[in-house]
Amino acid sequence: MVLVYHCPNCGANMVFDSEKQQLKCPHCDTVKCIEEADTGVNDDKMEVKSYQCPTCGAELLTDVNTTATFCNYCGNSALIENRILQDKPYAMIPFSISKEEAKAAYLKWCKKGLLTPRSFTSQSTIEKISGMYVPFWLYDYDTEVSLRADCTRVRVERHKDTEYVHTDHFDVYREVKTTYRKVPADASKNMDDEIMDKLEPFNYGSLKQFQMPYLSGFLSEKYSYSSYEMKERIEQRIQEYASSAARNTISGYATTTVVYEDVRLDNTSSKYVLLPVWLLNYRYLGKNFVFAMNGQTGKVVGDLPVSKKKAAGWFVATVAITFVLLRLLGNLFF
C-alpha cells in the first residue's frame, strides 16, 4: 500500500520538498521529517491507488480523491482506477530538482530551438511537467573474459636504395576479470529506453531505503518487466563493457585482430528501485515529443519539433535578404 500524508497543522496533503528533503505543506509551510512521517499514526496517512490510462495502458499512481489528471505518456486527461500498487521497491533516489527548477530548465532548453513552436512554451504546457519515479532494475555482475588476438608490429629498414618492411606477429592472450555494480535498466514499457539511458548517470550514493513519504506530490509507475525479463538487454550491455575492458589491455601494437573471445557473466544481484525523472510529453502534428530531465542531477534529454510557420517565415526572410544583397552587389559592379 502506498500512502500520502496530511499536514498535522491544516490537514492539506503534504508533498516531498526536494530542497529541504522533508515533507512540506504547500499551504502553511509546515515541514515533517521523513522518518517521523513514515512511522506516524495512520490518521496522518491516506491511501493511494494506481490508475491505468485507457489510451496507452500506462500504470500511474495518484491519490484516491483524484478523478481526472493527465497521462505523461500520451497526454490523455482521463485515468481509470485499476489496482493498488503491490510490489515494494528495494530503494529509491529522492528528487533533488524542484518543479520550478525543472520548468526553468525546460524553457532554457526550448530556446535552443529557434524554430520551436510557440505552444511548447505556453504556460499551460509548462505546467504539465510532472515528476515521476521511474522503475529501474539495478544489476550487479562479475565477468570473466578470455581473449586471444593476433597483433603486429612493423619495422622499416633501409639499405641504400632498398626499403625493407618487417611485420612481426604476436599471439596475445588475455584473461580479464571485472566487476560491475548498480548497472541500471528502466523497467517500464512506456519509457523510451534510449531516453532513459541518456539520462544516466545517477549518483547511487544517494540511494535511500524506500519510504512512502518520498512519493508524496509525485507520480510513480511500477515495473512492467521483471528482472529476469530484462536480463537479455542488460547482459548485452555488460558484455560490451567487459569486452571493451579486456581489449583495452592490449596496446602498443600497429594492428590488433581478435581471433577468439569468450565472455562469461555472473549476475550476483538485481534490485528494484525508483529513480526521479521530470517528464513532459507533447504531441505536435501527430508526432510525440518528450522532454526528460534527471530529477537528481538536472541532465536534460529530448528533441524539439520545428514549427512549419516559423520555418516558412525564416525561408521568406532569407530569400528576401539574399535578393536585397544581390541587388546591392549588382549596383556596385554595374
mmCIF file of C-alpha atoms in Angstrom:
data_model
loop_
_atom_site.group_PDB
_atom_site.id
_atom_site.type_symbol
_atom_site.label_atom_id
_atom_site.label_comp_id
_atom_site.label_asym_id
_atom_site.label_seq_id
_atom_site.Cartn_x
_atom_site.Cartn_y
_atom_site.Cartn_z
ATOM 1 C CA MET A 1 0.000 0.000 0.000
ATOM 2 C CA VAL A 2 1.305 3.439 -0.959
ATOM 3 C CA LEU A 3 0.470 6.401 1.256
ATOM 4 C CA VAL A 4 0.394 10.175 1.105
ATOM 5 C CA TYR A 5 0.341 12.374 4.189
ATOM 6 C CA HIS A 6 -1.909 15.008 5.719
ATOM 7 C CA CYS A 7 -0.444 18.154 7.243
ATOM 8 C CA PRO A 8 -0.807 17.960 11.061
ATOM 9 C CA ASN A 9 -1.451 21.729 11.105
ATOM 10 C CA CYS A 10 -4.006 22.398 8.353
ATOM 11 C CA GLY A 11 -4.922 18.960 7.008
ATOM 12 C CA ALA A 12 -3.727 19.568 3.413
ATOM 13 C CA ASN A 13 -1.735 16.930 1.560
ATOM 14 C CA MET A 14 1.976 17.259 2.291
ATOM 15 C CA VAL A 15 4.470 16.776 -0.565
ATOM 16 C CA PHE A 16 8.148 15.955 -0.650
ATOM 17 C CA ASP A 17 10.320 19.080 -0.863
ATOM 18 C CA SER A 18 13.467 18.392 -2.904
ATOM 19 C CA GLU A 19 15.359 21.310 -1.328
ATOM 20 C CA LYS A 20 14.562 20.542 2.310
ATOM 21 C CA GLN A 21 14.491 16.749 1.746
ATOM 22 C CA GLN A 22 11.433 16.669 4.002
ATOM 23 C CA LEU A 23 7.673 16.640 3.647
ATOM 24 C CA LYS A 24 6.273 20.158 3.336
ATOM 25 C CA CYS A 25 2.765 21.520 3.327
ATOM 26 C CA PRO A 26 2.252 23.791 0.274
ATOM 27 C CA HIS A 27 -0.413 25.781 2.146
ATOM 28 C CA CYS A 28 1.018 26.531 5.582
ATOM 29 C CA ASP A 29 4.708 25.579 5.040
ATOM 30 C CA THR A 30 4.671 23.026 7.880
ATOM 31 C CA VAL A 31 7.541 20.553 7.488
ATOM 32 C CA LYS A 32 7.880 16.996 8.717
ATOM 33 C CA CYS A 33 10.935 14.741 8.536
ATOM 34 C CA ILE A 34 10.698 11.540 6.501
ATOM 35 C CA GLU A 35 11.338 9.229 9.440
ATOM 36 C CA GLU A 36 8.661 10.874 11.564
ATOM 37 C CA ALA A 37 6.103 10.770 8.757
ATOM 38 C CA ASP A 38 6.808 7.158 7.840
ATOM 39 C CA THR A 39 6.309 5.942 11.423
ATOM 40 C CA GLY A 40 3.475 8.318 12.274
ATOM 41 C CA VAL A 41 -0.084 7.433 13.166
ATOM 42 C CA ASN A 42 -2.453 6.256 10.465
ATOM 43 C CA ASP A 43 -4.606 9.360 10.804
ATOM 44 C CA ASP A 44 -1.861 11.299 9.008
ATOM 45 C CA LYS A 45 -1.966 8.984 6.007
ATOM 46 C CA MET A 46 -4.198 8.458 3.027
ATOM 47 C CA GLU A 47 -4.156 5.530 0.645
ATOM 48 C CA VAL A 48 -3.011 5.967 -2.941
ATOM 49 C CA LYS A 49 -4.304 3.765 -5.733
ATOM 50 C CA SER A 50 -2.975 3.008 -9.191
ATOM 51 C CA TYR A 51 -4.807 4.072 -12.325
ATOM 52 C CA GLN A 52 -4.499 2.739 -15.848
ATOM 53 C CA CYS A 53 -4.641 5.063 -18.827
ATOM 54 C CA PRO A 54 -7.369 3.818 -21.201
ATOM 55 C CA THR A 55 -5.434 5.075 -24.233
ATOM 56 C CA CYS A 56 -1.894 3.749 -23.814
ATOM 57 C CA GLY A 57 -2.211 1.464 -20.790
ATOM 58 C CA ALA A 58 0.397 3.242 -18.651
ATOM 59 C CA GLU A 59 0.014 2.496 -14.949
ATOM 60 C CA LEU A 60 0.406 5.565 -12.717
ATOM 61 C CA LEU A 61 -0.200 6.407 -9.071
ATOM 62 C CA THR A 62 -2.412 9.153 -7.732
ATOM 63 C CA ASP A 63 -4.384 9.726 -4.529
ATOM 64 C CA VAL A 64 -7.839 8.179 -4.180
ATOM 65 C CA ASN A 65 -9.597 11.554 -4.425
ATOM 66 C CA THR A 66 -8.258 12.315 -7.894
ATOM 67 C CA THR A 67 -10.913 11.910 -10.604
ATOM 68 C CA ALA A 68 -9.072 13.472 -13.549
ATOM 69 C CA THR A 69 -5.442 14.078 -14.393
ATOM 70 C CA PHE A 70 -3.193 13.685 -17.423
ATOM 71 C CA CYS A 71 -1.031 10.851 -18.646
ATOM 72 C CA ASN A 72 2.666 11.684 -19.115
ATOM 73 C CA TYR A 73 2.964 9.274 -21.999
ATOM 74 C CA CYS A 74 0.035 10.084 -24.298
ATOM 75 C CA GLY A 75 -1.483 13.283 -22.873
ATOM 76 C CA ASN A 76 -4.853 11.638 -22.144
ATOM 77 C CA SER A 77 -6.759 13.583 -19.485
ATOM 78 C CA ALA A 78 -8.712 10.641 -18.046
ATOM 79 C CA LEU A 79 -7.315 7.951 -15.776
ATOM 80 C CA ILE A 80 -9.299 4.934 -14.576
ATOM 81 C CA GLU A 81 -8.677 3.235 -11.232
ATOM 82 C CA ASN A 82 -7.058 -0.178 -11.665
ATOM 83 C CA ARG A 83 -5.375 -1.672 -8.610
ATOM 84 C CA ILE A 84 -3.270 -0.767 -5.594
ATOM 85 C CA LEU A 85 0.459 -0.902 -6.019
ATOM 86 C CA GLN A 86 1.705 -4.198 -4.588
ATOM 87 C CA ASP A 87 5.449 -4.514 -5.199
ATOM 88 C CA LYS A 88 7.634 -2.556 -2.814
ATOM 89 C CA PRO A 89 10.904 -1.151 -4.244
ATOM 90 C CA TYR A 90 14.165 -2.012 -2.534
ATOM 91 C CA ALA A 91 15.388 1.606 -2.620
ATOM 92 C CA MET A 92 14.934 4.976 -4.312
ATOM 93 C CA ILE A 93 16.654 8.268 -5.054
ATOM 94 C CA PRO A 94 14.509 11.232 -3.915
ATOM 95 C CA PHE A 95 14.049 14.262 -6.152
ATOM 96 C CA SER A 96 16.646 16.972 -5.607
ATOM 97 C CA ILE A 97 15.463 19.181 -8.504
ATOM 98 C CA SER A 98 12.284 21.127 -7.765
ATOM 99 C CA LYS A 99 9.459 21.641 -10.239
ATOM 100 C CA GLU A 100 10.312 25.335 -10.574
ATOM 101 C CA GLU A 101 13.893 24.397 -11.479
ATOM 102 C CA ALA A 102 12.596 21.830 -13.955
ATOM 103 C CA LYS A 103 10.320 24.406 -15.609
ATOM 104 C CA ALA A 104 13.190 26.904 -15.867
ATOM 105 C CA ALA A 105 15.403 24.234 -17.426
ATOM 106 C CA TYR A 106 12.630 23.360 -19.891
ATOM 107 C CA LEU A 107 12.261 26.978 -21.044
ATOM 108 C CA LYS A 108 16.038 27.263 -21.453
ATOM 109 C CA TRP A 109 16.052 24.024 -23.442
ATOM 110 C CA CYS A 110 13.234 25.270 -25.706
ATOM 111 C CA LYS A 111 15.227 28.415 -26.540
ATOM 112 C CA LYS A 112 17.894 26.254 -28.144
ATOM 113 C CA GLY A 113 15.451 25.574 -30.964
ATOM 114 C CA LEU A 114 14.970 28.783 -32.958
ATOM 115 C CA LEU A 115 12.038 27.207 -34.801
ATOM 116 C CA THR A 116 10.331 25.671 -31.769
ATOM 117 C CA PRO A 117 6.506 26.090 -31.895
ATOM 118 C CA ARG A 118 5.223 28.770 -29.526
ATOM 119 C CA SER A 119 2.767 26.321 -27.981
ATOM 120 C CA PHE A 120 5.725 24.449 -26.460
ATOM 121 C CA THR A 121 6.477 27.393 -24.189
ATOM 122 C CA SER A 122 2.892 28.263 -23.259
ATOM 123 C CA GLN A 123 2.067 28.306 -19.561
ATOM 124 C CA SER A 124 -0.484 25.516 -19.956
ATOM 125 C CA THR A 125 2.193 23.288 -21.496
ATOM 126 C CA ILE A 126 4.864 24.125 -18.930
ATOM 127 C CA GLU A 127 2.520 23.291 -16.052
ATOM 128 C CA LYS A 128 2.194 19.734 -17.376
ATOM 129 C CA ILE A 129 5.785 18.953 -16.436
ATOM 130 C CA SER A 130 5.484 16.195 -13.878
ATOM 131 C CA GLY A 131 7.851 14.496 -11.518
ATOM 132 C CA MET A 132 7.780 10.730 -11.868
ATOM 133 C CA TYR A 133 9.570 7.964 -10.061
ATOM 134 C CA VAL A 134 10.517 5.605 -12.893
ATOM 135 C CA PRO A 135 11.030 1.896 -12.142
ATOM 136 C CA PHE A 136 14.538 0.576 -12.752
ATOM 137 C CA TRP A 137 16.399 -2.632 -12.063
ATOM 138 C CA LEU A 138 19.954 -2.232 -10.786
ATOM 139 C CA TYR A 139 22.188 -5.185 -11.638
ATOM 140 C CA ASP A 140 25.466 -6.388 -10.157
ATOM 141 C CA TYR A 141 27.660 -8.579 -12.365
ATOM 142 C CA ASP A 142 31.003 -10.332 -12.112
ATOM 143 C CA THR A 143 32.588 -11.090 -15.503
ATOM 144 C CA GLU A 144 35.486 -13.092 -16.893
ATOM 145 C CA VAL A 145 36.806 -12.542 -20.411
ATOM 146 C CA SER A 146 39.174 -14.878 -22.276
ATOM 147 C CA LEU A 147 40.591 -13.207 -25.360
ATOM 148 C CA ARG A 148 43.165 -14.147 -27.988
ATOM 149 C CA ALA A 149 44.378 -11.686 -30.614
ATOM 150 C CA ASP A 150 46.820 -11.565 -33.499
ATOM 151 C CA CYS A 151 48.837 -8.389 -33.047
ATOM 152 C CA THR A 152 51.540 -6.901 -35.259
ATOM 153 C CA ARG A 153 54.454 -4.520 -35.014
ATOM 154 C CA VAL A 154 56.062 -3.060 -38.123
ATOM 155 C CA ARG A 155 59.760 -2.265 -38.547
ATOM 156 C CA VAL A 156 61.220 -0.448 -41.563
ATOM 157 C CA GLU A 157 64.881 -0.821 -42.602
ATOM 158 C CA ARG A 158 66.692 0.979 -45.411
ATOM 159 C CA HIS A 159 69.823 -0.226 -47.189
ATOM 160 C CA LYS A 160 70.924 2.218 -49.829
ATOM 161 C CA ASP A 161 68.004 2.460 -52.248
ATOM 162 C CA THR A 162 66.139 -0.515 -50.835
ATOM 163 C CA GLU A 163 63.486 -0.363 -48.140
ATOM 164 C CA TYR A 164 62.643 -3.459 -46.098
ATOM 165 C CA VAL A 165 59.385 -3.693 -44.178
ATOM 166 C CA HIS A 166 59.301 -6.289 -41.408
ATOM 167 C CA THR A 167 55.994 -7.303 -39.855
ATOM 168 C CA ASP A 168 56.271 -9.188 -36.579
ATOM 169 C CA HIS A 169 53.228 -11.166 -35.417
ATOM 170 C CA PHE A 170 52.394 -11.743 -31.754
ATOM 171 C CA ASP A 171 49.946 -14.223 -30.296
ATOM 172 C CA VAL A 172 48.437 -12.208 -27.419
ATOM 173 C CA TYR A 173 46.240 -13.813 -24.777
ATOM 174 C CA ARG A 174 44.284 -12.112 -22.015
ATOM 175 C CA GLU A 175 42.133 -13.260 -19.112
ATOM 176 C CA VAL A 176 40.388 -10.302 -17.504
ATOM 177 C CA LYS A 177 38.040 -10.285 -14.532
ATOM 178 C CA THR A 178 35.819 -7.260 -13.982
ATOM 179 C CA THR A 179 33.045 -6.285 -11.578
ATOM 180 C CA TYR A 180 30.105 -4.045 -12.385
ATOM 181 C CA ARG A 181 27.793 -2.661 -9.719
ATOM 182 C CA LYS A 182 24.408 -0.971 -9.996
ATOM 183 C CA VAL A 183 24.106 -1.038 -13.792
ATOM 184 C CA PRO A 184 20.613 0.418 -14.496
ATOM 185 C CA ALA A 185 17.889 -0.640 -16.901
ATOM 186 C CA ASP A 186 14.494 1.038 -16.930
ATOM 187 C CA ALA A 187 11.723 -1.499 -16.446
ATOM 188 C CA SER A 188 8.815 0.478 -17.894
ATOM 189 C CA LYS A 189 7.375 -0.456 -21.253
ATOM 190 C CA ASN A 190 6.106 3.124 -21.606
ATOM 191 C CA MET A 191 9.521 4.743 -21.289
ATOM 192 C CA ASP A 192 11.826 5.164 -24.263
ATOM 193 C CA ASP A 193 14.901 3.084 -23.405
ATOM 194 C CA GLU A 194 17.198 5.389 -25.367
ATOM 195 C CA ILE A 195 15.995 8.476 -23.486
ATOM 196 C CA MET A 196 16.270 6.741 -20.112
ATOM 197 C CA ASP A 197 19.806 5.570 -20.946
ATOM 198 C CA LYS A 198 20.823 9.110 -21.879
ATOM 199 C CA LEU A 199 19.627 10.425 -18.502
ATOM 200 C CA GLU A 200 22.423 8.499 -16.812
ATOM 201 C CA PRO A 201 24.405 8.657 -14.691
ATOM 202 C CA PHE A 202 22.570 8.779 -11.381
ATOM 203 C CA ASN A 203 24.564 9.127 -8.180
ATOM 204 C CA TYR A 204 23.780 5.868 -6.408
ATOM 205 C CA GLY A 205 25.466 7.113 -3.276
ATOM 206 C CA SER A 206 22.166 8.942 -2.685
ATOM 207 C CA LEU A 207 20.069 5.766 -2.735
ATOM 208 C CA LYS A 208 17.763 5.649 0.265
ATOM 209 C CA GLN A 209 15.613 2.918 1.704
ATOM 210 C CA PHE A 210 12.156 3.095 0.141
ATOM 211 C CA GLN A 211 9.770 5.123 2.277
ATOM 212 C CA MET A 212 6.253 6.174 1.349
ATOM 213 C CA PRO A 213 6.591 9.928 2.106
ATOM 214 C CA TYR A 214 9.053 10.396 -0.770
ATOM 215 C CA LEU A 215 6.225 9.622 -3.233
ATOM 216 C CA SER A 216 4.014 12.392 -1.919
ATOM 217 C CA GLY A 217 3.410 15.005 -4.609
ATOM 218 C CA PHE A 218 4.876 12.864 -7.408
ATOM 219 C CA LEU A 219 3.698 10.214 -9.823
ATOM 220 C CA SER A 220 5.117 6.730 -9.738
ATOM 221 C CA GLU A 221 4.915 3.732 -12.025
ATOM 222 C CA LYS A 222 5.517 0.101 -11.124
ATOM 223 C CA TYR A 223 7.823 -2.039 -13.266
ATOM 224 C CA SER A 224 6.449 -3.641 -16.433
ATOM 225 C CA TYR A 225 9.227 -6.209 -16.754
ATOM 226 C CA SER A 226 10.741 -8.476 -14.128
ATOM 227 C CA SER A 227 14.487 -8.571 -13.564
ATOM 228 C CA TYR A 228 14.619 -11.879 -15.448
ATOM 229 C CA GLU A 229 12.776 -10.422 -18.446
ATOM 230 C CA MET A 230 15.309 -7.575 -18.555
ATOM 231 C CA LYS A 231 18.399 -9.822 -18.393
ATOM 232 C CA GLU A 232 18.908 -10.138 -22.136
ATOM 233 C CA ARG A 233 19.084 -6.370 -22.550
ATOM 234 C CA ILE A 234 21.315 -5.743 -19.556
ATOM 235 C CA GLU A 235 23.645 -8.644 -20.327
ATOM 236 C CA GLN A 236 24.248 -7.311 -23.825
ATOM 237 C CA ARG A 237 25.340 -4.068 -22.197
ATOM 238 C CA ILE A 238 27.521 -5.795 -19.591
ATOM 239 C CA GLN A 239 29.103 -7.961 -22.269
ATOM 240 C CA GLU A 240 30.082 -4.855 -24.244
ATOM 241 C CA TYR A 241 31.607 -3.308 -21.103
ATOM 242 C CA ALA A 242 33.590 -6.449 -20.262
ATOM 243 C CA SER A 243 34.770 -6.974 -23.835
ATOM 244 C CA SER A 244 35.918 -3.363 -24.091
ATOM 245 C CA ALA A 245 37.775 -3.637 -20.772
ATOM 246 C CA ALA A 246 39.653 -6.731 -21.975
ATOM 247 C CA ARG A 247 40.519 -5.254 -25.376
ATOM 248 C CA ASN A 248 41.790 -2.052 -23.767
ATOM 249 C CA THR A 249 44.508 -4.062 -22.012
ATOM 250 C CA ILE A 250 46.140 -4.632 -25.410
ATOM 251 C CA SER A 251 48.184 -1.670 -26.571
ATOM 252 C CA GLY A 252 51.464 -0.809 -28.290
ATOM 253 C CA TYR A 253 50.795 -2.732 -31.485
ATOM 254 C CA ALA A 254 50.304 -1.499 -35.041
ATOM 255 C CA THR A 255 47.272 -3.718 -35.549
ATOM 256 C CA THR A 256 45.137 -5.921 -33.319
ATOM 257 C CA THR A 257 42.813 -8.594 -34.685
ATOM 258 C CA VAL A 258 40.719 -10.518 -32.181
ATOM 259 C CA VAL A 259 40.559 -14.170 -33.227
ATOM 260 C CA TYR A 260 38.802 -15.585 -30.156
ATOM 261 C CA GLU A 261 36.769 -14.116 -27.321
ATOM 262 C CA ASP A 262 34.664 -15.703 -24.582
ATOM 263 C CA VAL A 263 32.725 -13.559 -22.112
ATOM 264 C CA ARG A 264 31.264 -15.211 -19.016
ATOM 265 C CA LEU A 265 28.688 -13.332 -16.945
ATOM 266 C CA ASP A 266 27.570 -13.952 -13.380
ATOM 267 C CA ASN A 267 24.558 -11.989 -12.160
ATOM 268 C CA THR A 268 25.140 -11.613 -8.420
ATOM 269 C CA SER A 269 22.259 -9.262 -7.630
ATOM 270 C CA SER A 270 19.303 -7.377 -9.107
ATOM 271 C CA LYS A 271 17.266 -4.847 -7.162
ATOM 272 C CA TYR A 272 14.077 -2.944 -7.971
ATOM 273 C CA VAL A 273 14.459 0.813 -7.396
ATOM 274 C CA LEU A 274 12.682 4.069 -8.232
ATOM 275 C CA LEU A 275 14.653 6.888 -9.841
ATOM 276 C CA PRO A 276 13.468 10.525 -10.215
ATOM 277 C CA VAL A 277 12.664 11.941 -13.649
ATOM 278 C CA TRP A 278 10.876 15.132 -14.693
ATOM 279 C CA LEU A 279 8.780 14.458 -17.796
ATOM 280 C CA LEU A 280 6.758 16.355 -20.349
ATOM 281 C CA ASN A 281 5.115 14.589 -23.265
ATOM 282 C CA TYR A 282 3.761 16.780 -26.063
ATOM 283 C CA ARG A 283 2.143 15.942 -29.392
ATOM 284 C CA TYR A 284 2.767 18.189 -32.397
ATOM 285 C CA LEU A 285 1.417 17.478 -35.882
ATOM 286 C CA GLY A 286 0.697 13.893 -34.930
ATOM 287 C CA LYS A 287 4.173 13.182 -33.532
ATOM 288 C CA ASN A 288 5.147 12.655 -29.923
ATOM 289 C CA PHE A 289 7.947 14.770 -28.403
ATOM 290 C CA VAL A 290 9.483 14.134 -24.996
ATOM 291 C CA PHE A 291 11.321 16.374 -22.565
ATOM 292 C CA ALA A 292 13.051 14.372 -19.830
ATOM 293 C CA MET A 293 15.228 15.618 -17.002
ATOM 294 C CA ASN A 294 17.211 13.671 -14.446
ATOM 295 C CA GLY A 295 15.486 14.659 -11.198
ATOM 296 C CA GLN A 296 18.736 14.267 -9.262
ATOM 297 C CA THR A 297 21.448 15.757 -11.499
ATOM 298 C CA GLY A 298 19.443 18.075 -13.789
ATOM 299 C CA LYS A 299 20.675 16.462 -17.024
ATOM 300 C CA VAL A 300 18.219 17.184 -19.888
ATOM 301 C CA VAL A 301 17.345 14.884 -22.786
ATOM 302 C CA GLY A 302 14.788 15.335 -25.557
ATOM 303 C CA ASP A 303 14.078 16.517 -29.074
ATOM 304 C CA LEU A 304 12.353 19.668 -30.257
ATOM 305 C CA PRO A 305 9.935 19.977 -33.200
ATOM 306 C CA VAL A 306 10.173 22.573 -35.941
ATOM 307 C CA SER A 307 7.286 24.975 -36.441
ATOM 308 C CA LYS A 308 6.237 24.994 -40.089
ATOM 309 C CA LYS A 309 5.083 28.610 -39.800
ATOM 310 C CA LYS A 310 8.393 29.732 -38.292
ATOM 311 C CA ALA A 311 10.338 27.718 -40.863
ATOM 312 C CA ALA A 312 8.365 29.323 -43.683
ATOM 313 C CA GLY A 313 8.956 32.764 -42.174
ATOM 314 C CA TRP A 314 12.714 32.152 -41.933
ATOM 315 C CA PHE A 315 12.748 30.920 -45.528
ATOM 316 C CA VAL A 316 10.927 34.008 -46.815
ATOM 317 C CA ALA A 317 13.182 36.301 -44.760
ATOM 318 C CA THR A 318 16.330 34.547 -46.027
ATOM 319 C CA VAL A 319 15.189 34.814 -49.645
ATOM 320 C CA ALA A 320 14.337 38.496 -49.205
ATOM 321 C CA ILE A 321 17.706 39.307 -47.602
ATOM 322 C CA THR A 322 19.560 37.361 -50.299
ATOM 323 C CA PHE A 323 17.652 39.238 -53.015
ATOM 324 C CA VAL A 324 18.479 42.614 -51.459
ATOM 325 C CA LEU A 325 22.176 41.722 -51.134
ATOM 326 C CA LEU A 326 22.324 40.582 -54.750
ATOM 327 C CA ARG A 327 20.718 43.847 -55.883
ATOM 328 C CA LEU A 328 23.228 45.871 -53.842
ATOM 329 C CA LEU A 329 26.146 43.903 -55.226
ATOM 330 C CA GLY A 330 24.764 44.318 -58.726
ATOM 331 C CA ASN A 331 24.584 48.093 -58.314
ATOM 332 C CA LEU A 332 28.199 48.181 -57.115
ATOM 333 C CA PHE A 333 29.645 46.333 -60.132
ATOM 334 C CA PHE A 334 27.417 47.534 -62.944
#
